[in-house]
Short mmCIF file of C-alpha atoms in Angstrom, two decimals:
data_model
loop_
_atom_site.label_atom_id
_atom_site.label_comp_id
_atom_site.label_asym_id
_atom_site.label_seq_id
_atom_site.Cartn_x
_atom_site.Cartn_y
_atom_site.Cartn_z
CA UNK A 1 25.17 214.69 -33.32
CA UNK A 2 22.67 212.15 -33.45
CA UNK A 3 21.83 208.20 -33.27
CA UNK A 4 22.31 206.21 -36.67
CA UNK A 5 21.28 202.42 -37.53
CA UNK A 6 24.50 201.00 -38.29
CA UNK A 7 23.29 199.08 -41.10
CA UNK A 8 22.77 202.49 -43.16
CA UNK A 9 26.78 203.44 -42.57
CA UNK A 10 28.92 202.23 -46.14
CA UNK A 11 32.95 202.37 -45.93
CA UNK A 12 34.79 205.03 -47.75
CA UNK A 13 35.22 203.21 -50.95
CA UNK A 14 39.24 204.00 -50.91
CA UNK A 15 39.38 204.05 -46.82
CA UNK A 16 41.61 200.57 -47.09
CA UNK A 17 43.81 202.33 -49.91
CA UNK A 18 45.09 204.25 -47.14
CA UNK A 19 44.38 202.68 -43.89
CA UNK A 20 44.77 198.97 -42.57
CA UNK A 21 42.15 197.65 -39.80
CA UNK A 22 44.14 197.41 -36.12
CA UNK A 23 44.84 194.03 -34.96
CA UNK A 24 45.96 191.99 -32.80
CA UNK A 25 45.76 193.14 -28.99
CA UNK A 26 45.47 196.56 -29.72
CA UNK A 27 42.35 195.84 -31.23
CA UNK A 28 40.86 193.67 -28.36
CA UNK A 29 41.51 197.03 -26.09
CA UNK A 30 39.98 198.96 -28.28
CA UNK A 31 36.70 196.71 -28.53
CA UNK A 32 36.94 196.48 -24.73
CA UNK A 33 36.91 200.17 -24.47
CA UNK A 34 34.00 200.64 -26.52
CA UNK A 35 32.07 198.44 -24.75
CA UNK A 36 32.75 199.27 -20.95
CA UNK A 37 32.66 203.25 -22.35
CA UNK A 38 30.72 203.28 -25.54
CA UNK A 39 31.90 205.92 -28.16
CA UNK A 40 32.83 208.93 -26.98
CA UNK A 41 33.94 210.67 -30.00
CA UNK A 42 30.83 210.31 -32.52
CA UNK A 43 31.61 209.11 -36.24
CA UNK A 44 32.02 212.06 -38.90
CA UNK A 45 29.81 210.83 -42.24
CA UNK A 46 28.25 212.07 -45.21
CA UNK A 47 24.70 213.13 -46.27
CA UNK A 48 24.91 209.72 -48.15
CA UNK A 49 26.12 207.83 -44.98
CA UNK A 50 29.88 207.09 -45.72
CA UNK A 51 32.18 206.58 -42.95
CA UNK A 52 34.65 209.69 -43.40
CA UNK A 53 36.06 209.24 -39.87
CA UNK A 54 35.48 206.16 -37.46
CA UNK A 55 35.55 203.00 -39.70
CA UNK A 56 37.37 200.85 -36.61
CA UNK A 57 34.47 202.27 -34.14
CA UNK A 58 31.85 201.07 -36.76
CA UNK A 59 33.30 198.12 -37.18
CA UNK A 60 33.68 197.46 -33.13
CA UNK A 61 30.38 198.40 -32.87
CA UNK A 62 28.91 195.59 -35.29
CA UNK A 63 31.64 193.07 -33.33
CA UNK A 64 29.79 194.12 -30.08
CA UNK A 65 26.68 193.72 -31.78
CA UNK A 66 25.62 197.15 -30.99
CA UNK A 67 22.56 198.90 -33.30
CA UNK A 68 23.44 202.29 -33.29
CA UNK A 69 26.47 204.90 -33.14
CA UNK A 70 26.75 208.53 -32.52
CA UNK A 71 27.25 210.37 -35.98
CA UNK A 72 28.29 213.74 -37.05
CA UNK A 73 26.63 214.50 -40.62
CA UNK A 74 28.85 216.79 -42.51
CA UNK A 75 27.64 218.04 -46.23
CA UNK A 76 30.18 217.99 -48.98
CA UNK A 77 30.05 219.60 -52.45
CA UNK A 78 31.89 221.18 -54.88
CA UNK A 79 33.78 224.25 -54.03
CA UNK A 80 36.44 226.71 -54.13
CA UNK A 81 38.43 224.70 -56.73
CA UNK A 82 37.62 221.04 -54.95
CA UNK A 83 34.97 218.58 -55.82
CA UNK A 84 33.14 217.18 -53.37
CA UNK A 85 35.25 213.98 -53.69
CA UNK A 86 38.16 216.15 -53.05
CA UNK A 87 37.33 217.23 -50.03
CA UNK A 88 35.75 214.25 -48.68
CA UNK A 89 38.60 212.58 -49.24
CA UNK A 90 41.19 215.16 -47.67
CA UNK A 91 38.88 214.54 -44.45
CA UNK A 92 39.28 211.20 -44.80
CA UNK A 93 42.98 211.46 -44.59
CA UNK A 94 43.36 214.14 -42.31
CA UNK A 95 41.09 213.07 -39.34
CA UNK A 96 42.68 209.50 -39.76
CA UNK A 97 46.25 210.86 -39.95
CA UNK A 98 45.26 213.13 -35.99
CA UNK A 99 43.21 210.44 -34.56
CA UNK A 100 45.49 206.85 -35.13
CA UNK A 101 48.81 208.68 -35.00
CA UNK A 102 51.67 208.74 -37.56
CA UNK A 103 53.60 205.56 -35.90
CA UNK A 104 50.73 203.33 -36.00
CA UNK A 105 50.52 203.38 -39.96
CA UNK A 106 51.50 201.55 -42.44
CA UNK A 107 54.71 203.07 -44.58
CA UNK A 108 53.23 202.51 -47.65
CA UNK A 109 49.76 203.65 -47.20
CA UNK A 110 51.22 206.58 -45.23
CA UNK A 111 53.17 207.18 -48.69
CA UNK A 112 50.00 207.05 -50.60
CA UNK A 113 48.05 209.82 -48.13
CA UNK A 114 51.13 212.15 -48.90
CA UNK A 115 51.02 211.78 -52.53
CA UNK A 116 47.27 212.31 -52.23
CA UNK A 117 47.21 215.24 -50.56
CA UNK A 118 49.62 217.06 -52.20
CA UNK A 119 47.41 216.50 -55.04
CA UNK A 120 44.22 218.26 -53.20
CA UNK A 121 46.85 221.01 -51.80
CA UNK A 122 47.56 221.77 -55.52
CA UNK A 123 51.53 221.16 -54.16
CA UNK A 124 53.15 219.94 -58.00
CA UNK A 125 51.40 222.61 -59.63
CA UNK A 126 52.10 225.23 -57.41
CA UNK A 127 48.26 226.33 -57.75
CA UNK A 128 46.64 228.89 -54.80
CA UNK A 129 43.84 227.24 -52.47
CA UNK A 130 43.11 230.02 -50.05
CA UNK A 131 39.94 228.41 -48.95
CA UNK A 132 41.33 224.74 -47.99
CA UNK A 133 41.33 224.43 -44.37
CA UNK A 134 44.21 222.36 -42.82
CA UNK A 135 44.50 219.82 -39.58
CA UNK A 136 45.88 221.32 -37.05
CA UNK A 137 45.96 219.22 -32.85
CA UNK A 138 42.27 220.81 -32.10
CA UNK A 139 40.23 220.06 -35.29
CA UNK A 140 40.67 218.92 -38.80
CA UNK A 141 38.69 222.31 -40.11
CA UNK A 142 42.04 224.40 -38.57
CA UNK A 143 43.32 227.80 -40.32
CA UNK A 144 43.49 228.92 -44.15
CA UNK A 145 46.08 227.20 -46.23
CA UNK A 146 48.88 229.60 -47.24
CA UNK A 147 49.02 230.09 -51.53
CA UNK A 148 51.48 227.57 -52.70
CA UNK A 149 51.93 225.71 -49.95
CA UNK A 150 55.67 223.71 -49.44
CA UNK A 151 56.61 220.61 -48.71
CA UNK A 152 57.73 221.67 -45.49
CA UNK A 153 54.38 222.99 -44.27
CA UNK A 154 52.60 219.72 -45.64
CA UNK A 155 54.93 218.03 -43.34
CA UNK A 156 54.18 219.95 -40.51
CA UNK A 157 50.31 219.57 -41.35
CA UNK A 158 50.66 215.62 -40.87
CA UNK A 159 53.16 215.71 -38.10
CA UNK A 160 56.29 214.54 -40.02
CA UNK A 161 59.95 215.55 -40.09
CA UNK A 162 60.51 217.15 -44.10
CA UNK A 163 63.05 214.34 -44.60
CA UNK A 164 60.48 211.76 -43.52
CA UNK A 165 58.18 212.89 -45.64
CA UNK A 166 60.21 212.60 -48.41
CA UNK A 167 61.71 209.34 -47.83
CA UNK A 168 57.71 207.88 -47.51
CA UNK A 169 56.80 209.82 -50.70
CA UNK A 170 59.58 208.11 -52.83
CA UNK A 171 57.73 204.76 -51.69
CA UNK A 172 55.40 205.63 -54.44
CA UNK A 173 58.04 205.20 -57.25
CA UNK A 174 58.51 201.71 -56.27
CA UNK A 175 56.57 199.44 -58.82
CA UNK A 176 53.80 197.83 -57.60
CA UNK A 177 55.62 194.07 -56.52
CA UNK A 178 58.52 196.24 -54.34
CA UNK A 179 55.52 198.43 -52.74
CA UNK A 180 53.51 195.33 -52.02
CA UNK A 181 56.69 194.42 -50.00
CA UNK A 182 56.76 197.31 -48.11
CA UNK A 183 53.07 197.41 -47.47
CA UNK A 184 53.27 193.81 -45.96
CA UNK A 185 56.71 194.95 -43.60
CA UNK A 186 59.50 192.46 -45.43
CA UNK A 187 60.65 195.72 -46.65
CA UNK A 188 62.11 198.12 -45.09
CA UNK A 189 61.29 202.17 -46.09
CA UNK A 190 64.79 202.73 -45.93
CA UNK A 191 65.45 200.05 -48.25
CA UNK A 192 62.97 200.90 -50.36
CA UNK A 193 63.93 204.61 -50.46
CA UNK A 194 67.05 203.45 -52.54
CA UNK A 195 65.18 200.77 -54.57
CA UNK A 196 63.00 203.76 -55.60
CA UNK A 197 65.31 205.42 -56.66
CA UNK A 198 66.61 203.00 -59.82
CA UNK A 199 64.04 203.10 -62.93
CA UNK A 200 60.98 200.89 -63.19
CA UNK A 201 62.81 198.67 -65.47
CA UNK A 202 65.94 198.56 -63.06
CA UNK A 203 63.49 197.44 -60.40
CA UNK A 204 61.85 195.50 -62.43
CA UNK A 205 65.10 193.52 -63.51
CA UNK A 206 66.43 193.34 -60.05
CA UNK A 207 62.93 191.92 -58.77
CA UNK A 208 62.96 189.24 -61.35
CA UNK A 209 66.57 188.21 -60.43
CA UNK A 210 66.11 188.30 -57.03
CA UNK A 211 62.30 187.81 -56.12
CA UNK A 212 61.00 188.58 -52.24
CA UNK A 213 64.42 187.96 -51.27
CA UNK A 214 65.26 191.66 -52.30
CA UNK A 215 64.12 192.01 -48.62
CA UNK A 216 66.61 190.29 -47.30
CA UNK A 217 69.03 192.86 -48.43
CA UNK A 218 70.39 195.26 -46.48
CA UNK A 219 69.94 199.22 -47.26
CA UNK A 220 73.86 199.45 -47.24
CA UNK A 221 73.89 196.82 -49.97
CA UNK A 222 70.79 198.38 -51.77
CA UNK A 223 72.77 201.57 -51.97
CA UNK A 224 75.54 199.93 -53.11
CA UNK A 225 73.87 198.12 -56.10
CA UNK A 226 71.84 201.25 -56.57
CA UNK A 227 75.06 203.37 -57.46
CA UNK A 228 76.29 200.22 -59.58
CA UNK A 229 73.07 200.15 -61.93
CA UNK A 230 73.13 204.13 -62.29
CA UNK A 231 77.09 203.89 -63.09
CA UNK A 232 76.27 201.30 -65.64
CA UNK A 233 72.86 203.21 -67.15
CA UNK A 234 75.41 206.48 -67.51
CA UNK A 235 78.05 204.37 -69.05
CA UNK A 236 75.50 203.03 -71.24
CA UNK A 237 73.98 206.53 -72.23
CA UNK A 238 77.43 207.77 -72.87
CA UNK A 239 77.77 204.58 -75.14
CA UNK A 240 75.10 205.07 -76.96
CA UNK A 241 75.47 208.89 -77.40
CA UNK A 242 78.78 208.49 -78.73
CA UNK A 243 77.44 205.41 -81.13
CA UNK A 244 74.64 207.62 -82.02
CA UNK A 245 77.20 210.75 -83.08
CA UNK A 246 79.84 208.14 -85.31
CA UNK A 247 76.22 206.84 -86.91
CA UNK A 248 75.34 210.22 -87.72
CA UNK A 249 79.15 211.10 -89.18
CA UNK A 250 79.62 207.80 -91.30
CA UNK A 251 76.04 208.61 -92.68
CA UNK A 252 76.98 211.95 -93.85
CA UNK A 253 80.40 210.68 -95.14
CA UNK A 254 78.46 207.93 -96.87
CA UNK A 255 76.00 210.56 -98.26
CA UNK A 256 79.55 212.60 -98.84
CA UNK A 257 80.86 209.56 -100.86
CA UNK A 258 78.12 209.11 -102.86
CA UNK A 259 77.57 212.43 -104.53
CA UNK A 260 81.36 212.53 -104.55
CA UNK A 261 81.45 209.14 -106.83
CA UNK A 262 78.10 210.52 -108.99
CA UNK A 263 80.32 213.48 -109.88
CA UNK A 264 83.39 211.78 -110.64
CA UNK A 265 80.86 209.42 -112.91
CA UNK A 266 79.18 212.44 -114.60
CA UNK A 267 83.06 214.08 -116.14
CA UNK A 268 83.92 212.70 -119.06
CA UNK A 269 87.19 213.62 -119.30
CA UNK A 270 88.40 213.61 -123.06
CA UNK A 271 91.93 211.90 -124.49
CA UNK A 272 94.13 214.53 -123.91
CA UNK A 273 97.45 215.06 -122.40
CA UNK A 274 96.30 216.47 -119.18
CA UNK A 275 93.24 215.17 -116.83
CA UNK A 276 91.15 217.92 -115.84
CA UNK A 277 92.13 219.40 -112.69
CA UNK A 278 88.70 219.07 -111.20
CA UNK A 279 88.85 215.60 -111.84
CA UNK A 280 91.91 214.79 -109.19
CA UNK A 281 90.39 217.12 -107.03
CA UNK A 282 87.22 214.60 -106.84
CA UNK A 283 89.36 211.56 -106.33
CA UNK A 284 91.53 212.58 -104.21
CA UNK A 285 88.65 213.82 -101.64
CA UNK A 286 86.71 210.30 -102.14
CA UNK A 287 89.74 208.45 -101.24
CA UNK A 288 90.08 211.07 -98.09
CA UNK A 289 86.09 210.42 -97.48
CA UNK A 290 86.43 206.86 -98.27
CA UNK A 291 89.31 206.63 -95.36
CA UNK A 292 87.17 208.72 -92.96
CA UNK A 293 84.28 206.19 -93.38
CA UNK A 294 86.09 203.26 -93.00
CA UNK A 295 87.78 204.51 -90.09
CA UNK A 296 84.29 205.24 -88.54
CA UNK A 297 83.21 202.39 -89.14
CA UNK A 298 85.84 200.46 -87.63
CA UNK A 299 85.18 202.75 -84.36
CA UNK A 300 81.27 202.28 -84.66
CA UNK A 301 82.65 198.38 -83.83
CA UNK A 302 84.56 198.85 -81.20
CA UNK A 303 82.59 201.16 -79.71
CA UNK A 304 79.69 198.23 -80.43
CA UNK A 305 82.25 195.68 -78.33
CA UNK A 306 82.75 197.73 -75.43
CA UNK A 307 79.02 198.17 -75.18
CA UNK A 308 78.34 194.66 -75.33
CA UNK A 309 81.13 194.24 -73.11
CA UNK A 310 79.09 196.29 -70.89
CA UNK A 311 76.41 195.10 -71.05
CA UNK A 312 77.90 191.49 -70.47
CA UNK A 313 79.53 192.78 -67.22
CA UNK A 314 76.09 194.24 -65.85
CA UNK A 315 74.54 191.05 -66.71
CA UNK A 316 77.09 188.89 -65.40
CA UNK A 317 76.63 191.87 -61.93
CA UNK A 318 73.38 190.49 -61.70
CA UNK A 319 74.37 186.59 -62.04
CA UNK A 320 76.47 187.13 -59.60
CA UNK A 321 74.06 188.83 -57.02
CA UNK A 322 71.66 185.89 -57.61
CA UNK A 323 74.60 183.82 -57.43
CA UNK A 324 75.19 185.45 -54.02
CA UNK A 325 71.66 185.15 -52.53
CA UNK A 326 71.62 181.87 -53.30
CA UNK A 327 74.50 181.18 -50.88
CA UNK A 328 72.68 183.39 -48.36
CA UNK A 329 69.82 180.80 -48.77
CA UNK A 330 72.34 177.87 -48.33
CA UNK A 331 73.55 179.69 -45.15
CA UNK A 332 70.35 180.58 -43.42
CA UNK A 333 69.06 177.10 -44.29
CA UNK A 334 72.41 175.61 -42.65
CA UNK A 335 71.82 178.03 -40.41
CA UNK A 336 68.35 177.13 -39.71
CA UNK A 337 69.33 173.35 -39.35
CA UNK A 338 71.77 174.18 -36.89
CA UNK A 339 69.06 176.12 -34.76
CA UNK A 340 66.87 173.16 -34.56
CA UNK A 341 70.01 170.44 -33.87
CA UNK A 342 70.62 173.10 -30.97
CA UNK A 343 66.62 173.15 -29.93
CA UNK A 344 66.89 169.13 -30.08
CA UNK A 345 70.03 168.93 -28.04
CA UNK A 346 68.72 171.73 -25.79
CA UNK A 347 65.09 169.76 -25.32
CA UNK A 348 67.35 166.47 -24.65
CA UNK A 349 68.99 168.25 -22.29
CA UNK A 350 66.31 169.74 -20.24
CA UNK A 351 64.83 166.41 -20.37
CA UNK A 352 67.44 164.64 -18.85
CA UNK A 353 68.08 167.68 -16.62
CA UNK A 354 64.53 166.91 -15.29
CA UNK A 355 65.10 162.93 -15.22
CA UNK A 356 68.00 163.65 -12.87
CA UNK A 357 66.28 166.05 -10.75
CA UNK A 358 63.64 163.67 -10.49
CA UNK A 359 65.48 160.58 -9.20
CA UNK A 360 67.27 162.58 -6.90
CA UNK A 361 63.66 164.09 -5.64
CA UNK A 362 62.44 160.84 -5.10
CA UNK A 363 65.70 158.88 -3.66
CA UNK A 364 65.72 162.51 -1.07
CA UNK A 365 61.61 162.02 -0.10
CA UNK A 366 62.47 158.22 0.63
CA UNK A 367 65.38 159.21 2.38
CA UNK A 368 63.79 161.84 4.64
CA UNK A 369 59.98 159.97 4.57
CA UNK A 370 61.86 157.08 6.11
CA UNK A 371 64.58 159.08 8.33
CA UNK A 372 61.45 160.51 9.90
CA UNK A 373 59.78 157.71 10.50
CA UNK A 374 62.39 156.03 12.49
CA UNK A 375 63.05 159.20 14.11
CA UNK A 376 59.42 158.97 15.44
CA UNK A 377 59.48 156.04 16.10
CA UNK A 378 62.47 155.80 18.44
CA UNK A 379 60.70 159.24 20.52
CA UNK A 380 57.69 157.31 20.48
CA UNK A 381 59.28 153.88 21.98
CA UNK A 382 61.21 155.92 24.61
CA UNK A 383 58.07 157.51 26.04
CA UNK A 384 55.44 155.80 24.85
CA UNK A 385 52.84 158.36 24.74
CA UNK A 386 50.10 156.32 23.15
CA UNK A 387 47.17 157.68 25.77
CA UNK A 388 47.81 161.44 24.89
CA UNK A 389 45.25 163.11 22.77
CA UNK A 390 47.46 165.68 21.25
CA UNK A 391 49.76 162.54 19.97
CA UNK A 392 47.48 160.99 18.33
CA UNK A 393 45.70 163.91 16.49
CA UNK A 394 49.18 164.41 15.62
CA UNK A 395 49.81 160.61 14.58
CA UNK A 396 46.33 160.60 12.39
CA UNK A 397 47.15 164.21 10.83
CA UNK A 398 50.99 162.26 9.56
CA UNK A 399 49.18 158.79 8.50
CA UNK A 400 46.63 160.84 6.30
CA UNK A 401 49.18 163.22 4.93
CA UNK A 402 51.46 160.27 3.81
CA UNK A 403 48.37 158.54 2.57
CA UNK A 404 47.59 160.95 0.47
CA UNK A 405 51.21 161.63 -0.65
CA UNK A 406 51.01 158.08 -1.61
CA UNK A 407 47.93 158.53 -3.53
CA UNK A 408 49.33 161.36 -5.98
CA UNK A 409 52.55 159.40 -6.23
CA UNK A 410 50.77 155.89 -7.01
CA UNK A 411 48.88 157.70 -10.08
CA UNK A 412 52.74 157.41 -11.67
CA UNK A 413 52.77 154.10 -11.38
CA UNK A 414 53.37 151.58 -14.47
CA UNK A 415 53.49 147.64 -14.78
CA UNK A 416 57.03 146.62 -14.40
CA UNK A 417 57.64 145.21 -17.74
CA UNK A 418 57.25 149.09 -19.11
CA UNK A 419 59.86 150.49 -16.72
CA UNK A 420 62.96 151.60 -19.15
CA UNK A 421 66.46 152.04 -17.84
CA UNK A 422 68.28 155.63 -18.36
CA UNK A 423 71.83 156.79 -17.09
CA UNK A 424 71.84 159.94 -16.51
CA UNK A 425 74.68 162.26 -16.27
CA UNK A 426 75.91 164.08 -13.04
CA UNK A 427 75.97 167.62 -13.38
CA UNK A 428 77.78 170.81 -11.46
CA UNK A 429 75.73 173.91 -11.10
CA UNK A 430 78.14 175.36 -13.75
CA UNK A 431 76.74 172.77 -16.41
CA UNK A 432 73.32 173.61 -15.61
#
């Protein structure tokens, strides 16, 4: 370990790819603990100074306005089937993944640090890496990495339930406006999950119809829709199978019909009492081909209708899904209205609540100020105890307490001809 000028530490260039900077409170306790007990677990960088693991310390440390941190210089380079991009970058990922925890990460970057290093564990192609070292809870340079690693082991590597894993990996076949959703929370990875599961286009055509307020949906309703689009793309592949099929037919009864009507041209039957035989033969299988085609191509139409009438209905799905989020817009902003009448009414309310307490405050210190008074005054009459020193540190101790009681209450005052008049209404305790 040693000391290293800040100023000479560079960001990972994809570190924000994957990771987001903490905020909010957590972060002031995290700047708090560096400063009242420095950093305790040194940064891990390269030979070229690039922040592999502690870009939140570094960037405490320049908040703090501290010079230098305590750094760990690893050297990377190409080997045993990584580059040396490779494996800075599965450090990268793996010491972030131990050190912030898998619940304080984003979904979608999460997603992305999956997807990336099944790509460095060779995972899709199935490749042996017998020399990549795996995290494990004491160190990110852990055991040997089994040939062909699984899903479930990569899963158990980053501290994730298999299903989890799964359902954050299919985040990355969201296109890029649905995954900027998620990455920003107004989407759930549940939600998304189904969403993913539709084609780019579908997504694509739903997130045009529907905009940002896809988010609003629920995953029951995603799922729904979801199974809707796929029935209609396997309606429509059927469709267009079966068009493609009665295309290929009438094109070969077409080809059929032609040769058979070249033939038929080509005989020149002489003027004599019978036609040659091959001669009816010929026209009597045109007319049959000529039937067939017609017949095709009559079912090549309908066939055409219902897929238009498909394709009308799927349209008119999505009409009336936007139609349908539109009245969810009405409703919350009706809704929304009727929260802020009842925020109104409620502020009236505690308003006059507090006018009404108030009177009665004051009519109860008048009441008792001047009950107590006379009270004192009738003791004091009867016995007259002007001469007795106790009395009248007791006497000078009430004068300058109601003095000053008039003082704080005289600050309320205002000129008559600004004094408004306001009933107020009695209320039980079970109003209030």
């Amino acid at each position: 370990m040693q000391m290293v000028d800040i100023n000479l530490l560079k960001e990972h260039p994809r570190n924000r790819e994957f990771f987001d900077d903490i905020q909010g409170e957590r972060w002031q306790e995290f700047v708090e603990s560096i400063k009242t007990s420095g950093i305790i677990v040194p940064l891990i960088i390269t030979q070229d100074y690039v922040v592999i693991s502690g870009n939140q310390r570094l960037k405490a440390a320049k908040e703090l306005g501290l010079k230098e941190v305590p750094c760990e210089i690893r050297t990377y380079e190409d080997k045993d089937g990584l580059t040396k991009e490779d494996w800075m970058l599965k450090d990268l990922i793996e010491t972030n993944l131990r050190q912030r925890g898998i619940g304080n990460l984003n979904p979608m970057k999460l997603a992305r640090c999956i997807l990336e290093l099944e790509r460095i564990y060779g995972i899709k192609k199935g490749k042996p890496q017998k020399e990549l070292q795996i995290m494990d809870d004491k160190s990110a340079l852990g055991a040997e990495l089994q040939t062909n690693i699984s899903q479930k082991e990569l899963a158990e590597i980053v501290g994730l339930k298999e299903r989890r894993l799964r359902e954050l990996k299919k985040l990355n076949e969201l296109i890029p406006e649905l995954q900027k959703l998620v990455e920003e929370g107004k989407l759930t990875t549940k939600a998304g999950e189904q969403l993913a599961y539709l084609e780019p286009e579908q997504q694509r055509e739903l997130y045009s119809t529907l905009g940002e307020a896809i988010a609003d949906l629920k995953r029951s309703e995603i799922e729904a829709l979801r199974k809707q689009m796929e029935e209609y793309k396997k309606q429509h592949s059927e469709m267009q199978y079966k068009i493609m099929v009665l295309e290929k037919q009438k094109k070969e009864a077409e080809e059929m019909k032609r040769q058979l009507e070249k033939k038929i041209s080509e005989i020149k039957p002489e003027v004599v009492e019978k036609v040659p035989d091959d001669y009816v033969q010929l026209k009597n299988t045109l007319a049959v081909v000529t039937e067939q085609s017609k017949q095709l191509t009559e079912k090549l139409k309908e066939l055409e209708a219902q897929k238009e009438e498909l394709e009308k209905k799927n349209q008119q799905y999505l009409e009336n899904i936007k139609k349908l989020e539109e009245a969810n817009k009405m409703l919350k902003k009706e809704r929304d209205k009727f929260v802020e009448i009842s925020r109104e009414y409620e502020k009236s309310f505690e308003e006059e609540k507090w006018g009404f307490e108030l009177t009665h405050a004051l009519s109860d210190l008048s009441q008792e100020v001047a009950g107590r008074i006379a009270a004192v005054e009738v003791l004091m009459a009867r016995r007259n105890p002007i001469n007795e020193k106790n009395t009248q540190m007791l006497l000078e101790r009430a004068i300058k307490t109601l003095e000053e009681g008039i003082k704080k209450l005289s600050k309320w005052r205002i000129k008559e001809d600004e004094v408004i008049e306001v009933e107020y209404t009695t209320y039980s305790d079970s109003n209030l």
